[in-house]
């Protein structure tokens, strides 16, 4: 009897001790587990500022967690999204999985290292991912038609791509449609991207581009303010150029001057400033001066969508100048008859 009571007391003490250990474990490791969950969620919804805060907390309070795969991966993801110059290419290249290989490809493409990007693409085995990469390469060179052909290939199983990769495909098709002047398709592809990944900040950028192309100036202004509020975003040549154009059509000298100032420090900034000034003088009715500036911007190497836009504007100017010459000739002939 006494022995049974003693065993019962030992069993209760073991239970109490185990419960105590669980409580200690929860209080000790619970905050770290909670931080990992917050980090994962912030990354999934592109809350870059929250990701930065969580990584800073880990750096300061739990340095050992830096060796976890999720933390290493998130640091790379953050560096790629904010355009960090401290990205360790060798570290990114050390990964052999498809996701990180594609990240390396995107990094080289953003840096303009096309040969390195091609080398990475040649090592990939996923046919859909290879086609996506080639489509991105084509659009970066301003070849919208080739990009569309690659990204609408019905032989590809595009559903095998990740959500982020599918979103990028739709956004690239939207950009190609804008270059081709097909705004209906641009809207369709943008909506497809937004449905897949509404929190992706690239969707916001594309919505801004579409609004500019559709001359929806109020909407474009609202979207530009949302983009500017994302202070983590790296400066972008296309965005600042389009925002300068918005400043022209909104007659907002502050937007225009701020964007021109930003362009001075960006790749192809001088050519883009010349392009913007060409559009500005065209709005003032100075066709010849506008033509000269647009031609100079193309000569200075303006690329991609802006190059296409400049060519379209030049075509319109030339048609206008020919029409003016024909009109003057007709008026002169009429005067002679009288």
Protein backbone atom coordinates (compact mmCIF):
# COMPACT_ATOMS: atom_id res chain seq x y z
CA UNK A 1 0.00 0.00 0.00
CA UNK A 2 2.74 2.38 1.04
CA UNK A 3 4.75 1.33 -2.03
CA UNK A 4 1.83 2.15 -4.34
CA UNK A 5 1.45 5.62 -2.80
CA UNK A 6 5.17 6.22 -3.22
CA UNK A 7 5.03 5.20 -6.88
CA UNK A 8 2.01 7.49 -7.39
CA UNK A 9 3.87 10.41 -5.83
CA UNK A 10 6.88 9.77 -8.08
CA UNK A 11 4.58 9.66 -11.10
CA UNK A 12 3.00 12.97 -10.13
CA UNK A 13 6.40 14.54 -9.56
CA UNK A 14 7.52 13.34 -12.99
CA UNK A 15 4.40 14.86 -14.54
CA UNK A 16 4.97 18.14 -12.72
CA UNK A 17 8.63 18.13 -13.71
CA UNK A 18 7.82 17.45 -17.37
CA UNK A 19 5.19 20.20 -17.33
CA UNK A 20 7.78 22.53 -15.82
CA UNK A 21 10.24 21.65 -18.61
CA UNK A 22 7.56 22.30 -21.24
CA UNK A 23 6.80 25.70 -19.70
CA UNK A 24 10.52 26.59 -19.58
CA UNK A 25 10.89 25.44 -23.19
CA UNK A 26 7.93 27.55 -24.29
CA UNK A 27 9.17 30.65 -22.51
CA UNK A 28 12.73 30.12 -23.77
CA UNK A 29 12.14 29.13 -27.38
CA UNK A 30 8.61 30.41 -27.92
CA UNK A 31 9.65 33.95 -28.89
CA UNK A 32 12.12 32.58 -31.44
CA UNK A 33 9.52 30.25 -32.98
CA UNK A 34 7.08 33.17 -33.11
CA UNK A 35 9.72 35.34 -34.83
CA UNK A 36 10.31 32.66 -37.47
CA UNK A 37 6.59 32.52 -38.17
CA UNK A 38 6.42 36.32 -38.46
CA UNK A 39 9.43 36.33 -40.79
CA UNK A 40 7.87 33.67 -43.04
CA UNK A 41 4.53 35.51 -43.18
CA UNK A 42 6.11 38.91 -43.89
CA UNK A 43 8.08 37.42 -46.78
CA UNK A 44 4.99 35.70 -48.22
CA UNK A 45 3.10 39.02 -48.46
CA UNK A 46 6.13 41.08 -49.56
CA UNK A 47 6.12 43.12 -46.37
CA UNK A 48 9.73 44.10 -46.93
CA UNK A 49 9.91 46.55 -44.04
CA UNK A 50 8.69 43.88 -41.61
CA UNK A 51 11.18 41.39 -43.05
CA UNK A 52 13.95 43.91 -42.44
CA UNK A 53 12.77 44.41 -38.85
CA UNK A 54 12.62 40.67 -38.14
CA UNK A 55 16.07 40.05 -39.59
CA UNK A 56 17.45 42.94 -37.55
CA UNK A 57 15.94 41.44 -34.38
CA UNK A 58 17.52 38.06 -35.17
CA UNK A 59 20.89 39.72 -35.82
CA UNK A 60 20.71 41.54 -32.49
CA UNK A 61 19.09 38.96 -30.20
CA UNK A 62 19.52 35.50 -31.73
CA UNK A 63 22.63 35.44 -33.90
CA UNK A 64 22.67 31.62 -33.89
CA UNK A 65 19.44 31.61 -35.90
CA UNK A 66 21.32 33.23 -38.80
CA UNK A 67 22.49 29.75 -39.76
CA UNK A 68 18.96 28.49 -40.29
CA UNK A 69 18.07 27.87 -43.94
CA UNK A 70 14.96 30.09 -43.75
CA UNK A 71 17.01 33.03 -42.44
CA UNK A 72 19.76 32.63 -45.05
CA UNK A 73 17.17 32.33 -47.81
CA UNK A 74 15.27 35.40 -46.60
CA UNK A 75 18.46 37.47 -46.46
CA UNK A 76 19.12 36.61 -50.11
CA UNK A 77 15.50 37.33 -51.07
CA UNK A 78 15.69 40.71 -49.32
CA UNK A 79 18.97 41.68 -50.97
CA UNK A 80 17.57 40.89 -54.41
CA UNK A 81 14.38 42.86 -53.81
CA UNK A 82 15.99 45.99 -52.39
CA UNK A 83 18.79 46.01 -54.94
CA UNK A 84 21.58 45.57 -52.43
CA UNK A 85 25.09 46.02 -53.80
CA UNK A 86 26.37 43.65 -51.09
CA UNK A 87 24.94 40.51 -52.70
CA UNK A 88 27.50 37.72 -52.58
CA UNK A 89 27.34 36.23 -56.07
CA UNK A 90 29.40 33.20 -55.08
CA UNK A 91 27.02 32.44 -52.22
CA UNK A 92 24.01 32.71 -54.50
CA UNK A 93 25.77 30.63 -57.16
CA UNK A 94 26.57 27.91 -54.60
CA UNK A 95 22.92 26.85 -54.55
CA UNK A 96 22.05 24.21 -57.13
CA UNK A 97 18.26 24.11 -56.80
CA UNK A 98 16.04 25.61 -59.53
CA UNK A 99 14.75 28.50 -57.40
CA UNK A 100 18.16 29.89 -56.49
CA UNK A 101 19.51 29.31 -59.99
CA UNK A 102 16.69 31.45 -61.32
CA UNK A 103 17.37 34.08 -58.67
CA UNK A 104 20.98 34.19 -59.87
CA UNK A 105 19.74 34.56 -63.45
CA UNK A 106 17.47 37.47 -62.45
CA UNK A 107 20.34 39.10 -60.56
CA UNK A 108 22.61 38.98 -63.61
CA UNK A 109 19.80 40.25 -65.84
CA UNK A 110 19.16 43.21 -63.52
CA UNK A 111 22.87 43.99 -63.45
CA UNK A 112 23.06 43.91 -67.26
CA UNK A 113 25.46 40.93 -67.20
CA UNK A 114 23.80 39.19 -70.12
CA UNK A 115 26.61 36.71 -70.82
CA UNK A 116 26.58 35.53 -67.20
CA UNK A 117 22.80 35.31 -67.32
CA UNK A 118 23.00 33.18 -70.47
CA UNK A 119 25.48 30.84 -68.78
CA UNK A 120 23.11 30.30 -65.86
CA UNK A 121 20.19 29.72 -68.21
CA UNK A 122 22.19 27.08 -70.09
CA UNK A 123 22.57 25.05 -66.89
CA UNK A 124 18.83 24.91 -66.15
CA UNK A 125 16.82 21.82 -66.98
CA UNK A 126 13.23 23.03 -66.43
CA UNK A 127 11.91 23.84 -69.93
CA UNK A 128 9.19 26.22 -68.70
CA UNK A 129 11.66 28.11 -66.52
CA UNK A 130 14.11 28.32 -69.43
CA UNK A 131 11.38 29.79 -71.66
CA UNK A 132 10.50 32.30 -68.94
CA UNK A 133 14.16 33.29 -68.69
CA UNK A 134 14.44 33.72 -72.46
CA UNK A 135 11.26 35.80 -72.48
CA UNK A 136 12.72 38.09 -69.82
CA UNK A 137 15.95 38.38 -71.80
CA UNK A 138 14.01 39.38 -74.92
CA UNK A 139 11.93 42.02 -73.13
CA UNK A 140 15.09 43.49 -71.57
CA UNK A 141 16.37 44.01 -75.12
CA UNK A 142 13.10 45.62 -76.19
CA UNK A 143 12.02 42.68 -78.38
CA UNK A 144 8.39 42.46 -77.29
CA UNK A 145 7.27 40.15 -80.10
CA UNK A 146 9.91 37.53 -79.36
CA UNK A 147 9.08 37.73 -75.66
CA UNK A 148 5.38 37.17 -76.38
CA UNK A 149 6.14 34.18 -78.61
CA UNK A 150 8.25 32.57 -75.91
CA UNK A 151 5.84 33.23 -73.07
CA UNK A 152 2.68 32.11 -74.88
CA UNK A 153 4.13 28.83 -76.14
CA UNK A 154 1.27 26.33 -75.75
CA UNK A 155 3.74 23.43 -75.55
CA UNK A 156 4.89 24.66 -72.15
CA UNK A 157 3.23 23.65 -68.90
CA UNK A 158 3.31 27.06 -67.26
CA UNK A 159 1.52 25.74 -64.16
CA UNK A 160 4.74 23.97 -63.14
CA UNK A 161 6.24 27.38 -62.36
CA UNK A 162 6.01 28.73 -58.82
CA UNK A 163 3.43 31.43 -58.04
CA UNK A 164 6.15 34.10 -58.13
CA UNK A 165 7.41 32.83 -61.49
CA UNK A 166 3.90 32.65 -62.98
CA UNK A 167 3.30 36.21 -61.78
CA UNK A 168 6.52 37.35 -63.44
CA UNK A 169 5.42 35.69 -66.70
CA UNK A 170 2.09 37.56 -66.72
CA UNK A 171 3.76 40.87 -65.88
CA UNK A 172 6.31 40.38 -68.67
CA UNK A 173 3.48 39.68 -71.11
CA UNK A 174 1.77 42.86 -69.89
CA UNK A 175 4.93 44.84 -70.54
CA UNK A 176 5.29 43.31 -74.00
CA UNK A 177 1.66 44.24 -74.74
CA UNK A 178 2.30 47.83 -73.67
CA UNK A 179 5.27 48.04 -76.02
CA UNK A 180 3.08 46.66 -78.79
CA UNK A 181 0.32 49.17 -78.03
CA UNK A 182 -2.16 46.44 -77.01
CA UNK A 183 -3.51 47.93 -73.80
CA UNK A 184 -6.42 45.47 -73.57
CA UNK A 185 -3.99 42.53 -73.37
CA UNK A 186 -1.82 44.49 -70.93
CA UNK A 187 -4.83 44.89 -68.62
CA UNK A 188 -5.73 41.19 -68.95
CA UNK A 189 -2.21 40.04 -68.08
CA UNK A 190 -1.98 42.51 -65.20
CA UNK A 191 -5.23 41.19 -63.72
CA UNK A 192 -3.96 37.62 -64.04
CA UNK A 193 -0.81 38.58 -62.13
CA UNK A 194 -2.79 40.40 -59.44
CA UNK A 195 -5.06 37.40 -58.92
CA UNK A 196 -2.07 35.12 -58.48
CA UNK A 197 -0.01 37.36 -56.23
CA UNK A 198 -1.79 40.59 -55.21
CA UNK A 199 0.89 41.59 -52.69
CA UNK A 200 3.72 41.46 -55.22
CA UNK A 201 5.00 45.07 -55.56
CA UNK A 202 5.78 44.46 -59.22
CA UNK A 203 2.01 44.34 -59.84
CA UNK A 204 1.77 47.86 -58.47
CA UNK A 205 4.52 49.04 -60.80
CA UNK A 206 2.80 47.48 -63.81
CA UNK A 207 -0.54 49.03 -62.82
CA UNK A 208 1.22 52.41 -62.79
CA UNK A 209 2.70 51.78 -66.26
CA UNK A 210 -0.69 50.79 -67.66
CA UNK A 211 -2.34 53.87 -66.14
CA UNK A 212 0.31 56.08 -67.78
CA UNK A 213 -0.23 54.42 -71.17
CA UNK A 214 -4.01 54.88 -70.85
CA UNK A 215 -3.51 58.54 -69.86
CA UNK A 216 -5.34 57.94 -66.58
CA UNK A 217 -3.32 60.63 -64.86
CA UNK A 218 -5.20 60.76 -61.55
CA UNK A 219 -4.94 56.99 -61.14
CA UNK A 220 -1.28 57.06 -62.13
CA UNK A 221 -0.61 59.77 -59.55
CA UNK A 222 -2.27 57.71 -56.81
CA UNK A 223 -0.30 54.61 -57.76
CA UNK A 224 2.97 56.55 -57.91
CA UNK A 225 2.38 57.75 -54.35
CA UNK A 226 1.84 54.16 -53.19
CA UNK A 227 5.08 53.13 -54.89
CA UNK A 228 6.99 56.05 -53.34
CA UNK A 229 5.64 55.04 -49.91
CA UNK A 230 7.59 51.77 -50.26
CA UNK A 231 10.81 53.44 -49.18
CA UNK A 232 12.76 50.18 -49.38
CA UNK A 233 12.36 50.02 -53.16
CA UNK A 234 15.54 50.67 -55.17
CA UNK A 235 15.51 53.60 -57.58
CA UNK A 236 14.22 52.55 -60.99
CA UNK A 237 14.95 54.28 -64.30
CA UNK A 238 11.68 53.35 -66.02
CA UNK A 239 9.55 54.38 -63.04
CA UNK A 240 11.26 57.74 -62.58
CA UNK A 241 11.01 58.47 -66.32
CA UNK A 242 7.31 57.62 -66.40
CA UNK A 243 6.75 59.68 -63.25
CA UNK A 244 8.46 62.64 -64.92
CA UNK A 245 6.06 62.24 -67.85
CA UNK A 246 3.21 62.20 -65.32
CA UNK A 247 4.56 65.47 -63.91
CA UNK A 248 4.42 67.01 -67.39
CA UNK A 249 0.82 66.02 -68.07
CA UNK A 250 -0.29 66.93 -64.55
CA UNK A 251 1.59 70.24 -64.79
CA UNK A 252 3.27 69.31 -61.49
CA UNK A 253 6.69 70.92 -61.55
CA UNK A 254 7.69 69.31 -58.23
CA UNK A 255 7.13 65.76 -59.50
CA UNK A 256 8.95 66.61 -62.71
CA UNK A 257 11.98 68.18 -61.03
CA UNK A 258 12.27 65.42 -58.40
CA UNK A 259 12.17 62.69 -61.04
CA UNK A 260 14.72 64.44 -63.23
CA UNK A 261 17.00 64.81 -60.22
CA UNK A 262 16.65 61.07 -59.47
CA UNK A 263 17.39 60.13 -63.09
CA UNK A 264 20.78 61.86 -62.95
CA UNK A 265 22.11 59.06 -60.73
CA UNK A 266 20.50 56.14 -62.55
CA UNK A 267 21.65 53.99 -65.50
CA UNK A 268 20.85 55.70 -68.84
CA UNK A 269 19.72 58.68 -66.77
CA UNK A 270 21.05 61.32 -69.17
CA UNK A 271 19.34 59.72 -72.16
CA UNK A 272 16.07 59.50 -70.19
CA UNK A 273 16.31 63.15 -69.15
CA UNK A 274 16.74 64.09 -72.82
CA UNK A 275 13.70 61.94 -73.66
CA UNK A 276 11.59 63.62 -70.95
CA UNK A 277 12.64 67.07 -72.15
CA UNK A 278 11.65 66.04 -75.66
CA UNK A 279 8.14 65.13 -74.47
CA UNK A 280 7.96 68.38 -72.50
CA UNK A 281 8.74 70.65 -75.47
CA UNK A 282 6.37 68.64 -77.66
CA UNK A 283 3.59 69.48 -75.20
CA UNK A 284 4.56 73.11 -75.70
CA UNK A 285 4.06 72.69 -79.46
CA UNK A 286 7.76 72.79 -80.38
CA UNK A 287 7.83 69.94 -82.86
CA UNK A 288 11.29 70.44 -84.34
CA UNK A 289 12.98 70.84 -80.95
CA UNK A 290 11.08 67.84 -79.60
CA UNK A 291 12.15 65.76 -82.58
CA UNK A 292 15.80 66.69 -82.07
CA UNK A 293 15.68 65.76 -78.38
CA UNK A 294 13.98 62.41 -78.98
CA UNK A 295 16.48 61.52 -81.72
CA UNK A 296 19.30 62.44 -79.35
CA UNK A 297 17.87 60.23 -76.58
CA UNK A 298 17.82 57.25 -78.96
CA UNK A 299 21.36 58.03 -80.11
CA UNK A 300 22.47 58.21 -76.47
CA UNK A 301 21.26 54.63 -75.96
CA UNK A 302 17.83 54.78 -74.36
CA UNK A 303 16.63 51.16 -74.22
CA UNK A 304 13.63 48.89 -73.88
CA UNK A 305 10.14 50.31 -73.62
CA UNK A 306 11.39 53.91 -73.56
CA UNK A 307 13.21 53.39 -76.85
CA UNK A 308 10.00 52.08 -78.39
CA UNK A 309 8.05 55.03 -76.96
CA UNK A 310 10.59 57.48 -78.37
CA UNK A 311 10.36 55.86 -81.82
CA UNK A 312 6.55 56.04 -81.75
CA UNK A 313 6.68 59.71 -80.76
CA UNK A 314 9.11 60.41 -83.61
CA UNK A 315 6.80 58.68 -86.10
CA UNK A 316 3.91 60.86 -84.92
CA UNK A 317 6.05 64.01 -85.19
CA UNK A 318 7.16 63.15 -88.71
CA UNK A 319 3.55 62.55 -89.76
CA UNK A 320 2.57 65.86 -88.20
CA UNK A 321 5.40 67.72 -89.93
CA UNK A 322 4.50 66.17 -93.29
CA UNK A 323 0.86 67.15 -92.76
CA UNK A 324 1.92 70.70 -91.91
CA UNK A 325 4.08 70.88 -95.04
CA UNK A 326 1.23 69.59 -97.20
CA UNK A 327 -1.13 72.12 -95.65
CA UNK A 328 1.30 74.99 -96.24
CA UNK A 329 1.79 73.88 -99.84
CA UNK A 330 -1.97 73.73 -100.40
CA UNK A 331 -2.45 77.18 -98.87
CA UNK A 332 0.35 78.60 -101.02
CA UNK A 333 -1.15 77.09 -104.15
CA UNK A 334 -4.56 78.52 -103.27
CA UNK A 335 -3.06 81.98 -102.75
CA UNK A 336 -1.34 81.78 -106.11
CA UNK A 337 -4.65 80.96 -107.83
CA UNK A 338 -6.25 84.00 -106.25
